[in-house]
Every structure is written in C-alpha cells, then in structure tokens.
Coordinates of C-alpha atoms and ligand atoms in Angstrom, one line a residue:
X29 CA 5.0 -17.9 5.8
X30 CA 4.0 -19.2 9.2
X31 CA 5.7 -18.0 12.4
X32 CA 7.4 -21.3 13.4
X33 CA 6.2 -22.5 16.8
X34 CA 8.8 -25.0 18.0
X35 CA 7.7 -28.0 19.9
X36 CA 10.4 -27.9 22.5
X37 CA 9.4 -29.8 25.6
X38 CA 10.3 -29.8 29.3
X39 CA 12.3 -33.0 28.7
X40 CA 14.9 -30.8 26.9
X41 CA 15.6 -29.2 30.3
X42 CA 16.2 -32.3 32.4
X43 CA 19.2 -32.1 34.7
X44 CA 19.9 -35.6 36.1
X45 CA 20.2 -35.3 39.8
X46 CA 20.3 -38.3 42.2
X47 CA 17.4 -37.8 44.5
X48 CA 17.6 -37.6 48.3
X49 CA 15.5 -39.8 50.5
X50 CA 13.5 -38.8 53.6
X51 CA 16.4 -40.1 55.7
X52 CA 19.0 -37.8 54.2
X53 CA 20.3 -35.4 56.8
X54 CA 20.5 -31.6 56.5
X55 CA 24.3 -31.8 56.8
X56 CA 24.4 -34.2 53.8
X57 CA 22.2 -31.8 51.8
X58 CA 24.5 -28.9 52.7
X59 CA 27.6 -30.9 51.6
X60 CA 25.9 -31.7 48.3
X61 CA 25.1 -28.1 47.7
X62 CA 28.7 -27.3 48.2
X63 CA 29.9 -29.9 45.7
X64 CA 30.9 -28.8 42.2
X65 CA 28.3 -31.1 40.6
X66 CA 25.4 -29.4 42.4
X67 CA 26.8 -25.9 42.3
X68 CA 24.1 -24.5 40.0
X69 CA 21.1 -26.2 41.6
X70 CA 18.8 -24.2 43.8
X71 CA 17.0 -27.2 45.2
X72 CA 17.3 -31.0 45.4
X73 CA 14.5 -33.5 45.1
X74 CA 13.4 -35.8 47.9
X75 CA 12.0 -39.0 46.4
X76 CA 10.4 -42.1 48.0
X77 CA 9.7 -45.1 45.8
X78 CA 10.2 -43.1 42.7
X79 CA 7.6 -40.5 43.8
X80 CA 8.6 -36.9 44.6
X81 CA 7.7 -36.1 48.2
X82 CA 9.4 -32.7 48.4
X83 CA 12.3 -30.5 47.6
X84 CA 14.8 -28.9 49.9
X85 CA 16.3 -25.6 48.8
X86 CA 19.8 -24.1 49.2
X87 CA 18.1 -21.2 50.8
X88 CA 16.3 -23.3 53.4
X89 CA 19.6 -24.9 54.4
X90 CA 21.3 -21.5 54.7
X91 CA 18.5 -20.3 57.0
X92 CA 18.9 -23.4 59.2
X93 CA 22.6 -22.9 59.5
X94 CA 22.2 -19.2 60.3
X95 CA 20.2 -20.0 63.4
X96 CA 22.3 -20.1 66.6
X97 CA 23.9 -23.5 66.7
X98 CA 21.8 -24.4 63.7
X99 CA 24.4 -26.7 62.1
X100 CA 24.9 -28.6 65.4
X101 CA 21.3 -28.9 66.4
X102 CA 19.5 -29.4 63.0
X103 CA 22.4 -30.8 60.9
X104 CA 21.9 -34.4 61.8
X105 CA 18.2 -34.3 61.4
X106 CA 16.2 -35.5 58.4
X107 CA 15.3 -33.2 55.5
X108 CA 11.6 -34.0 56.0
X109 CA 11.0 -31.3 58.5
X110 CA 12.4 -28.5 56.3
X111 CA 11.5 -29.6 52.8
X112 CA 8.9 -28.0 50.6
X113 CA 6.2 -30.6 50.5
X114 CA 4.4 -29.1 47.6
X115 CA 7.1 -28.6 45.0
X116 CA 6.5 -27.6 41.4
X117 CA 6.1 -30.9 39.4
X118 CA 6.0 -30.8 35.6
X119 CA 5.6 -33.8 33.3
X120 CA 8.5 -34.1 30.8
X121 CA 6.1 -34.0 27.8
X122 CA 4.7 -30.6 28.7
X123 CA 5.6 -28.0 26.0
X124 CA 7.7 -25.1 27.0
X125 CA 4.9 -22.5 26.8
X126 CA 2.6 -24.4 29.1
X127 CA 5.4 -25.1 31.5
X128 CA 6.5 -21.5 31.7
X129 CA 2.9 -20.5 32.2
X130 CA 2.5 -23.1 35.0
X131 CA 5.8 -22.0 36.7
X132 CA 4.8 -18.4 36.5
X133 CA 1.4 -19.1 38.1
X134 CA 2.5 -21.5 40.9
X135 CA 6.0 -20.6 41.9
X136 CA 6.1 -19.4 45.5
X137 CA 9.8 -18.5 45.9
X138 CA 10.9 -17.4 42.5
X139 CA 14.6 -16.7 43.3
X140 CA 15.2 -19.9 45.4
X141 CA 13.1 -22.5 43.7
X142 CA 13.5 -24.8 40.7
X143 CA 11.0 -27.4 39.5
X144 CA 10.9 -31.2 39.4
X145 CA 10.4 -33.0 36.1
X146 CA 8.4 -36.2 36.2
X147 CA 7.4 -39.0 33.8
X148 CA 4.0 -40.6 34.6
X149 CA 4.1 -39.0 38.0
X150 CA 7.5 -40.6 38.7
X151 CA 10.7 -38.7 39.4
X152 CA 12.8 -38.0 36.2
X153 CA 15.1 -35.1 37.0
X154 CA 15.3 -31.5 37.9
X155 CA 14.5 -28.5 35.8
X156 CA 16.1 -25.1 36.3
X157 CA 13.9 -22.0 36.1
X158 CA 16.9 -20.1 34.7
X159 CA 17.3 -22.6 31.8
X160 CA 13.5 -22.3 31.1
X161 CA 13.9 -18.5 30.9
X162 CA 16.9 -18.9 28.6
X163 CA 15.1 -21.2 26.3
X164 CA 12.1 -18.8 26.2
X165 CA 14.5 -15.9 25.4
X166 CA 16.0 -17.9 22.5
X167 CA 12.6 -18.7 21.2
X168 CA 11.5 -15.1 21.4
X169 CA 14.6 -14.1 19.5
X170 CA 13.9 -16.7 16.8
X171 CA 10.3 -15.6 16.6
X172 CA 11.5 -12.0 16.2
X173 CA 13.8 -13.1 13.4
X174 CA 10.9 -14.9 11.7
X175 CA 8.6 -12.0 12.1
X176 CA 11.1 -9.7 10.6
X177 CA 11.4 -11.9 7.6
X178 CA 7.6 -12.1 7.3
X179 CA 7.4 -8.4 7.7
X180 CA 10.0 -7.9 4.9
X181 CA 8.2 -10.3 2.6
X182 CA 4.9 -8.6 3.3
X183 CA 6.3 -5.2 2.5
X184 CA 7.8 -6.4 -0.7
X185 CA 4.6 -8.1 -1.8
X186 CA 2.7 -4.9 -0.9
X187 CA 5.2 -2.9 -3.1
X188 CA 4.7 -5.4 -5.9
X189 CA 0.9 -5.1 -5.6
X190 CA 1.0 -1.4 -5.7
X191 CA 3.3 -1.6 -8.6
X192 CA 1.0 -3.9 -10.5
X193 CA -2.0 -1.7 -9.6
X194 CA 0.0 1.2 -11.1
X195 CA 0.7 -0.8 -14.2
X196 CA -3.0 -1.8 -14.5
X197 CA -4.2 1.8 -14.1
X198 CA -1.5 2.9 -16.6
X199 CA -2.8 0.3 -19.0
X200 CA -6.3 1.6 -18.5
X201 CA -5.2 5.2 -18.9
X202 CA -3.2 4.4 -22.1
X203 CA -6.3 2.6 -23.5
X204 CA -8.4 5.6 -22.8
X205 CA -5.9 8.0 -24.4
X206 CA -5.6 5.7 -27.4
X207 CA -9.4 5.8 -27.8
X208 CA -9.3 9.6 -27.5
X209 CA -6.6 9.9 -30.1
X210 CA -8.4 7.5 -32.4
X211 CA -11.4 9.8 -33.0
X212 CA -9.5 12.8 -34.4
X213 CA -7.1 10.5 -36.1
X214 CA -10.0 8.9 -37.9
X215 CA -11.3 12.1 -39.4
X216 CA -7.9 13.4 -40.1
X217 CA -7.2 10.3 -42.2
X218 CA -10.5 10.4 -44.1
X219 CA -10.0 14.1 -44.7
X220 CA -6.6 13.5 -46.2
X221 CA -8.1 10.7 -48.4
X222 CA -10.7 13.2 -49.7
X223 CA -8.1 15.9 -50.3
X224 CA -6.1 13.3 -52.3
X225 CA -9.1 12.7 -54.6
X226 CA -9.6 16.5 -55.0
X227 CA -5.9 16.9 -55.7
X228 CA -6.0 14.3 -58.5
X229 CA -8.9 16.2 -60.2
X230 CA -7.2 19.6 -59.7
X231 CA -4.0 18.1 -61.1
X232 CA -5.8 16.8 -64.2
X233 CA -7.3 20.3 -64.7
X234 CA -3.9 22.0 -64.3
X235 CA -2.3 19.5 -66.9
X236 CA -5.0 20.1 -69.5
X237 CA -4.9 23.9 -68.9
X238 CA -1.2 23.9 -69.4
X239 CA -1.6 22.0 -72.7
X240 CA -4.1 24.6 -73.9
X241 CA -1.9 27.5 -72.9
X242 CA 1.1 25.9 -74.7
X243 CA -1.0 25.2 -77.8
X244 CA -2.2 28.8 -77.9
X245 CA 1.2 30.2 -77.4
X246 CA 2.9 28.1 -80.1
X247 CA -0.1 28.3 -82.5
X248 CA 0.8 25.0 -84.2
X249 CA -2.3 22.9 -83.4
X250 CA -5.3 22.7 -85.7
X251 CA -8.6 24.1 -84.8
X252 CA -10.2 20.8 -84.0
X253 CA -7.5 19.9 -81.4
X254 CA -7.7 23.4 -80.0
X255 CA -11.4 23.0 -79.7
X256 CA -11.0 19.6 -77.9
X257 CA -8.5 21.2 -75.5
X258 CA -10.8 24.1 -74.7
X259 CA -13.7 21.7 -74.1
X260 CA -11.7 19.4 -71.8
X261 CA -10.3 22.3 -69.8
X262 CA -13.7 23.8 -69.5
X263 CA -15.2 20.5 -68.3
X264 CA -12.5 19.9 -65.8
X265 CA -12.6 23.4 -64.2
X266 CA -16.4 23.4 -64.3
X267 CA -16.5 20.2 -62.5
X268 CA -14.2 21.5 -59.8
X269 CA -16.2 24.7 -59.4
X270 CA -19.6 23.0 -59.6
X271 CA -18.8 20.4 -56.9
X272 CA -17.7 23.2 -54.6
X273 CA -14.4 21.4 -54.2
X274 CA -12.4 24.6 -53.4
X275 CA -14.7 25.5 -50.6
X276 CA -14.7 21.9 -49.3
X277 CA -10.9 22.0 -49.3
X278 CA -11.0 24.9 -46.9
X279 CA -13.3 23.2 -44.5
X280 CA -11.4 19.9 -44.8
X281 CA -8.1 21.7 -44.0
X282 CA -9.8 23.5 -41.0
X283 CA -11.1 20.2 -39.7
X284 CA -7.9 18.4 -40.2
X285 CA -5.9 21.1 -38.3
X286 CA -8.5 20.9 -35.5
X287 CA -8.0 17.1 -35.3
X288 CA -4.2 17.5 -35.3
X289 CA -4.5 20.1 -32.5
X290 CA -6.6 17.7 -30.4
X291 CA -4.0 14.9 -30.9
X292 CA -1.1 17.2 -30.0
X293 CA -3.0 18.4 -26.9
X294 CA -3.4 14.8 -25.8
X295 CA 0.2 14.1 -26.4
X296 CA 1.3 17.1 -24.4
X297 CA -1.1 16.2 -21.5
X298 CA 0.3 12.6 -21.6
X299 CA 3.8 14.0 -21.4
X300 CA 2.9 16.3 -18.6
X301 CA 1.0 13.6 -16.8
X302 CA 3.8 11.1 -16.7
X303 CA 6.7 13.5 -16.3
X304 CA 9.5 11.4 -14.9
X305 CA 10.0 13.8 -12.1
X306 CA 9.8 11.2 -9.3
X307 CA 10.4 12.9 -6.0
X308 CA 11.2 16.1 -7.8
X309 CA 9.2 18.9 -6.4
X310 CA 8.6 21.7 -8.9
X311 CA 6.3 24.7 -8.9
X312 CA 3.1 24.0 -10.8
X313 CA -0.2 25.7 -11.5
X314 CA -2.9 23.3 -10.0
X315 CA -5.5 24.4 -12.6
X316 CA -3.2 23.1 -15.3
X317 CA -2.7 19.8 -13.4
X318 CA -6.5 19.5 -13.3
X319 CA -6.8 20.1 -17.0
X320 CA -4.1 17.5 -17.7
X321 CA -6.0 14.9 -15.5
X322 CA -9.3 15.9 -17.2
X323 CA -7.8 15.4 -20.7
X324 CA -6.3 12.0 -19.7
X325 CA -9.5 10.9 -18.2
X326 CA -11.7 12.4 -20.9
X327 CA -12.7 9.0 -22.3
X328 CA -14.4 8.0 -19.0
X329 CA -15.5 11.4 -17.9
X330 CA -17.3 12.6 -21.0
X331 CA -19.7 9.6 -20.8
X332 CA -20.7 10.2 -17.2
X333 CA -20.6 13.9 -16.4
X334 CA -20.5 17.5 -17.5
X335 CA -17.4 19.2 -16.0
X336 CA -17.9 22.5 -14.2
X337 CA -14.8 24.5 -13.5
X338 CA -14.6 27.3 -10.9
X339 CA -10.9 28.1 -11.0
X340 CA -9.1 30.6 -8.8
X341 CA -6.0 32.5 -10.0
X342 CA -2.6 32.1 -8.4
X343 CA -2.9 28.5 -7.4
X344 CA 0.8 27.6 -7.7
X345 CA 2.1 24.8 -5.4
X346 CA 5.4 23.0 -5.1
X347 CA 4.7 19.3 -5.7
X348 CA 5.6 16.2 -7.6
X349 CA 3.3 16.9 -10.6
X350 CA 3.0 13.3 -11.9
X351 CA 1.9 12.2 -8.4
X352 CA -0.6 15.0 -7.9
X353 CA -2.0 14.3 -11.4
X354 CA -2.4 10.6 -10.4
X355 CA -4.4 11.7 -7.3
X356 CA -6.6 14.0 -9.3
X357 CA -7.3 11.3 -11.9
X358 CA -8.1 8.8 -9.1
X359 CA -10.6 11.1 -7.5
X360 CA -12.1 12.2 -10.8
X361 CA -12.5 8.6 -12.0
X362 CA -14.2 7.7 -8.7
X363 CA -16.6 10.6 -9.1
X364 CA -17.5 9.5 -12.6
X365 CA -17.9 5.9 -11.5
X366 CA -20.2 7.0 -8.6
X367 CA -22.6 8.7 -11.1
X368 CA -25.2 6.2 -12.2
X369 CA -26.3 7.8 -15.5
X370 CA -25.1 11.3 -16.3
X371 CA -24.3 14.0 -13.8
X372 CA -22.1 16.9 -12.9
X373 CA -18.6 17.0 -11.5
X374 CA -17.8 20.5 -10.2
X375 CA -14.1 21.3 -9.7
X376 CA -13.3 24.4 -7.6
X377 CA -9.8 25.7 -6.8
X378 CA -9.2 28.1 -4.0
X379 CA -6.1 30.1 -3.2
X380 CA -5.0 30.7 0.4
X381 CA -2.0 32.3 1.8
X382 CA 0.0 29.1 2.6
X383 CA -2.0 26.5 0.7
X384 CA -4.3 25.7 -2.2
X385 CA -7.6 23.8 -1.9
X386 CA -9.1 21.7 -4.6
X387 CA -12.7 20.7 -4.3
X388 CA -14.1 17.9 -6.4
X389 CA -17.8 17.4 -6.0
X390 CA -20.1 14.9 -7.8
X391 CA -23.8 14.4 -7.6
X392 CA -23.4 10.6 -7.7
X393 CA -24.5 7.9 -5.4
X394 CA -22.7 9.2 -2.3
X395 CA -21.8 6.7 0.5
X396 CA -22.9 5.7 3.9
X397 CA -20.8 6.4 7.0
X398 CA -19.7 2.8 7.2
X399 CA -18.1 3.0 3.7
X400 CA -16.8 6.6 4.2
X401 CA -14.8 5.5 7.2
X402 CA -12.9 2.9 5.1
X403 CA -12.3 4.4 1.8
X404 CA -8.6 5.2 2.4
X405 CA -7.9 1.6 3.6
X406 CA -5.8 -0.3 1.1
X407 CA -7.9 -2.8 -0.9
X408 CA -11.2 -1.4 0.3
X409 CA -13.6 -1.3 -2.6
X410 CA -17.4 -1.6 -3.1
X411 CA -16.8 -2.3 -6.8
X412 CA -17.3 -5.7 -8.4
X413 CA -14.4 -8.1 -8.6
X414 CA -12.2 -7.0 -11.5
X415 CA -13.7 -3.4 -11.5
X416 CA -11.7 -1.9 -8.7
X417 CA -8.7 -2.9 -6.7
X418 CA -9.5 -0.5 -3.9
X419 CA -6.0 1.0 -4.0
X420 CA -6.8 4.3 -5.8
X421 CA -7.6 6.3 -2.6
X422 CA -5.1 4.6 -0.4
X423 CA -2.3 5.5 -2.8
X424 CA -3.7 9.0 -3.2
X425 CA -3.8 9.4 0.6
X426 CA -0.1 8.4 0.8
X427 CA 0.8 10.8 -1.9
X428 CA -1.0 13.7 -0.2
X429 CA 0.6 12.9 3.1
X430 CA 4.1 12.9 1.5
X431 CA 3.2 16.4 0.3
X432 CA 2.3 17.4 3.9
X433 CA -1.2 18.0 2.6
X434 CA -4.7 16.8 3.6
X435 CA -7.4 14.9 1.8
X436 CA -10.8 14.9 3.3
X437 CA -14.2 13.7 2.2
X438 CA -17.8 14.7 2.8
X439 CA -20.6 12.5 1.5
X440 CA -24.4 12.2 1.6
X441 CA -25.8 8.9 0.6
X442 CA -27.9 9.3 -2.5
X443 CA -26.8 12.9 -3.0
X444 CA -23.2 13.0 -3.8
X445 CA -19.6 13.3 -2.5
X446 CA -17.1 16.1 -2.2
X447 CA -13.3 15.5 -1.9
X448 CA -11.2 18.3 -0.6
X449 CA -7.4 18.2 -1.3
X450 CA -5.3 20.8 0.5
X451 CA -1.8 21.2 -0.7
X452 CA 0.8 23.5 0.9
X453 CA 2.3 26.1 -1.4
X454 CA 5.8 25.4 -0.2
X455 CA 7.4 22.0 0.0
X456 CA 8.3 22.2 3.7
X457 CA 5.5 23.5 5.9
X458 CA 4.2 23.0 9.3
X459 CA 1.2 20.7 8.9
X460 CA -0.6 22.6 11.7
X461 CA -0.7 25.7 9.6
X462 CA -2.9 23.7 7.1
X463 CA -5.6 23.1 9.6
X464 CA -6.0 26.8 10.5
X465 CA -7.5 28.7 7.7
Ligands
LIG526 N1 -16.9 10.0 -5.3 C1 -17.3 8.8 -4.7 N2 -18.6 8.6 -4.5 C2 -19.0 7.4 -3.9 N3 -18.2 6.5 -3.4 C3 -16.8 6.7 -3.6 C4 -16.3 7.9 -4.2 N4 -15.0 7.8 -4.2 C5 -14.7 6.6 -3.7 N5 -15.8 6.0 -3.3 C6 -15.8 4.7 -2.5 O1 -14.5 4.4 -2.0 C7 -14.1 3.1 -2.5 C8 -12.6 3.1 -2.6 O2 -12.1 3.9 -3.6 P1 -10.7 3.6 -4.3 O3 -10.5 4.6 -5.4 O4 -9.7 3.5 -3.3 O5 -10.9 2.2 -4.9 P2 -11.8 1.7 -6.2 O6 -12.3 2.9 -6.9 O7 -12.9 0.9 -5.6 O8 -10.8 0.9 -7.0 P3 -9.6 1.4 -7.9 O9 -9.5 2.9 -7.6 O10 -8.5 0.6 -7.5 O11 -10.1 1.2 -9.3 C9 -14.8 2.9 -3.7 O12 -15.0 1.5 -4.0 C10 -16.2 3.5 -3.4 O13 -17.0 2.7 -2.7
LIG527 MG1 -10.8 4.4 -7.6

C-alpha cells in the first residue's frame, strides 16, 4: 500500500478579501480590522490594477496608533508608507508542501503576517498561515493513520511469512524423518516376510511330526505308511536344520528388534522435538535436546559430517524445548550445508554457574566478514533461490533473545564456523550476568 500523498493546493485556503488600494487611509484599514468580517485576518492586501503591491498588517496599524497622536497624525494618510512592499505571494496552484516550505523560508514576521494568493501573478485572495498549519496537521494525522495501517499489514505479512517458512521447514523435517524411518521399516518388513516363509516350513514339519507320533501311539497304520511318515518327517526337519533356519531366525529377530528400536527412537525424538509446549518453560537437559535435533536432522547430517560430541554433565536449563530444538536444528543444518564434501561437526556443551554454553563448530566453507555481519538479518541468504529462505538464523536469534540468551558466531573463510549459544539456567536472569563468565 502506498502512503497517500494528497494533492491539496493553496487554492483550498483562499479567503476572499476585497483588496485595498494605495489611496486607502490607515483609519479605514483600522476600521476594517475591527469589523467582524476581517476579525481573523492578520493583514490586508493592497492591490493596484489587479497586481499586489503590498500588505498592511494589524500589527503595523497598532504600532502607528500607539505613537503619540498616531491616530490623529497618521490616520488620514495612505497605507503606502506603512505597508510591507514585499509580501509573501504564492500562486494558487502551488501544492501545500511547497507552499509551507516557501512560507517557512521567507516569512519575516511569523506571528503577524499572512500570505497573498495569486493567479497568474494577479491578486486572488488571502491565505492564512494558521489555516496552512491546520491543513498540514490534518495531513500529518492522515499520513500517520495510513502508516499505522501499512505497519500493521507489514507485521501480519511478516508473521505469515515466518509461519509459511515454519511450515516449509516442518515439511522438510517430516520428509527427512520419513526417509529415516523408511530404512529400518524396509528391513523389518523383509525380515518378517522371511520369517513367514520359515514359519510355513516349520509348521509343515510340526504337522507331519504330529501325524507320525499319533500313528506310533495308536499303532493302527501299516508299515509302508509309517515308513512314508518317518521319511517325510526326516526330510522336513533335515531341511530346516541343513538350511540353518533356526540360527537365521535368531538373527532375523535381533535385526527386526533393532529396526523397531530405531523407529521408536525416531518417534520419541519427533514427539520431544515438536512438544506442544509453546511458551511453556520447562527444565531440560541440553544434551538431550541436542540428541533430539541430531536424530531429526540425521538424514541431512549423516551425508555431510561425522558428529563429535563433547558433552558436559549437569547442563539443565529452563527453556521452551521445542523452540530450542528448532534453533539447534537450524544451526546444525547450516553447518552441514556449509560443508562441501564430508567434514566434522563438533558439538561441545559447557556448564557454568548461571548458564550453559553450546558450541557448534564445523570445518565447512566459513564466511567473510561481509556475510557474517548479516546472517541474523531476516531473508539474508547466500543460498540459491529455492534452497534457503534466509529466515533460519533470524528466527533462531529471536528465540534465543526471548530466552534472555546470546547467540554469537566466529568464522574464518575457508576454515569453518563456530556458533556459541548461551542459555541462562533460570528463566528470569539479568542479561548482564551472561556476559561475565
Ligand atoms: N555454519 C555456517 N557456515 C557458513 N555460512 C553460514 C553458516 N551458517 C549460516 N551461514 C550463512 O548465513 C546465511 C543465513 O543463514 P540462515 O540459516 O538464516 O538462512 P539459510 O540457511 O540461507 O536459509 P534457511 O535457513 O531459511 O534454509 C546462510 O545463507 C549462510 O550464508
Ligand atoms: Mg539455515
């Protein structure tokens, strides 16, 4: 939306006043100033053949009359001697801004003077400085109003943008997790399929063994049938033993349980990650938050870096866990994205009396000072269109600020980058205490 600039002109301010002539006397001017019709005017125009030759002000007349015998001596004389011969003249088509600028620059007696409005250099009427000011005031109020609306719209579209960025990163994250779940799910399914095949063979062996046992117990079958039964039972069990099916079953079950554990670990992390604890500060172990972010980001991270953990004990902080997880995932994802081939991401946690520090260091491309200065600005990105929105770190910065924490970065171009996130242990802390180790 544009801030509306009205095109009000000086013609909107015209006050029709019959002009004086050079022969008008001071007494006549004084009488006019006293009349109701001229009560609000500060000065009157003196016009000869439609051209303005001067103005005489109420103040000038007062000064004349204050002189000893002023009224008697000067009253009958012409205005010419007392008038301002260089009054402010403004064309009626001048816009209000230019006019106010002109008045501001050229007015010599601000409290006692008005200006004359002309058309093609001919007298048109009077303009009052006070009305000009009033009009400017009204315009300023209107502009303010418009600016407030613009500001509100801007804020709401910013919120929408942040929301859609969150949705996009949620989509990405869900796709990553789905991919992670897919691998164990794949081998759990094929294991179950194999077990089903084994179970069918074992079932067949059990059925024939049962028939043999029944025949032996009841002793009613002939020798040839008994021989067949013994042979089939033998074949079936031999096959099971020869193919190592029982040992395989053990391994298959172990693998399957491992896969199921991986799936449930991912589900737990996902649940921890997106805990609906908006604005709810709870006490969490930062090492666990890091693990949770690492699990969620595993799909991207495992392709780009080996993760090195140097975790301290006792790193409990009061925070909104889902928000802190979001920050950790943003910083870890950036680190992975900064590594060209395969590198190392080292995560260190340190425990201090009033706060906990998290260092996330990568040996990726690093950044020059010109980039480093801007990374927390919304929409700043060096990634290709469609690859990054440039909101990750600005959102992270806001989250850390809301936690009364600090987020800082050191980087050497070509060598790597280290982010340090400092979080107070208790929800309400004096930020100053964070800067003193
Ligand atoms: N570890 C890092 N190494 C090098 N550059 C980094 C690192 N982390 C961030 N940056 C720089 O900071 C910029 C801004 O990061 P930010 O996370 O805000 O946005 P993005 O990663 O570009 O996009 P998005 O996070 O929305 O996908 C990045 O484009 C990159 O240039
Ligand atoms: Mg990012």
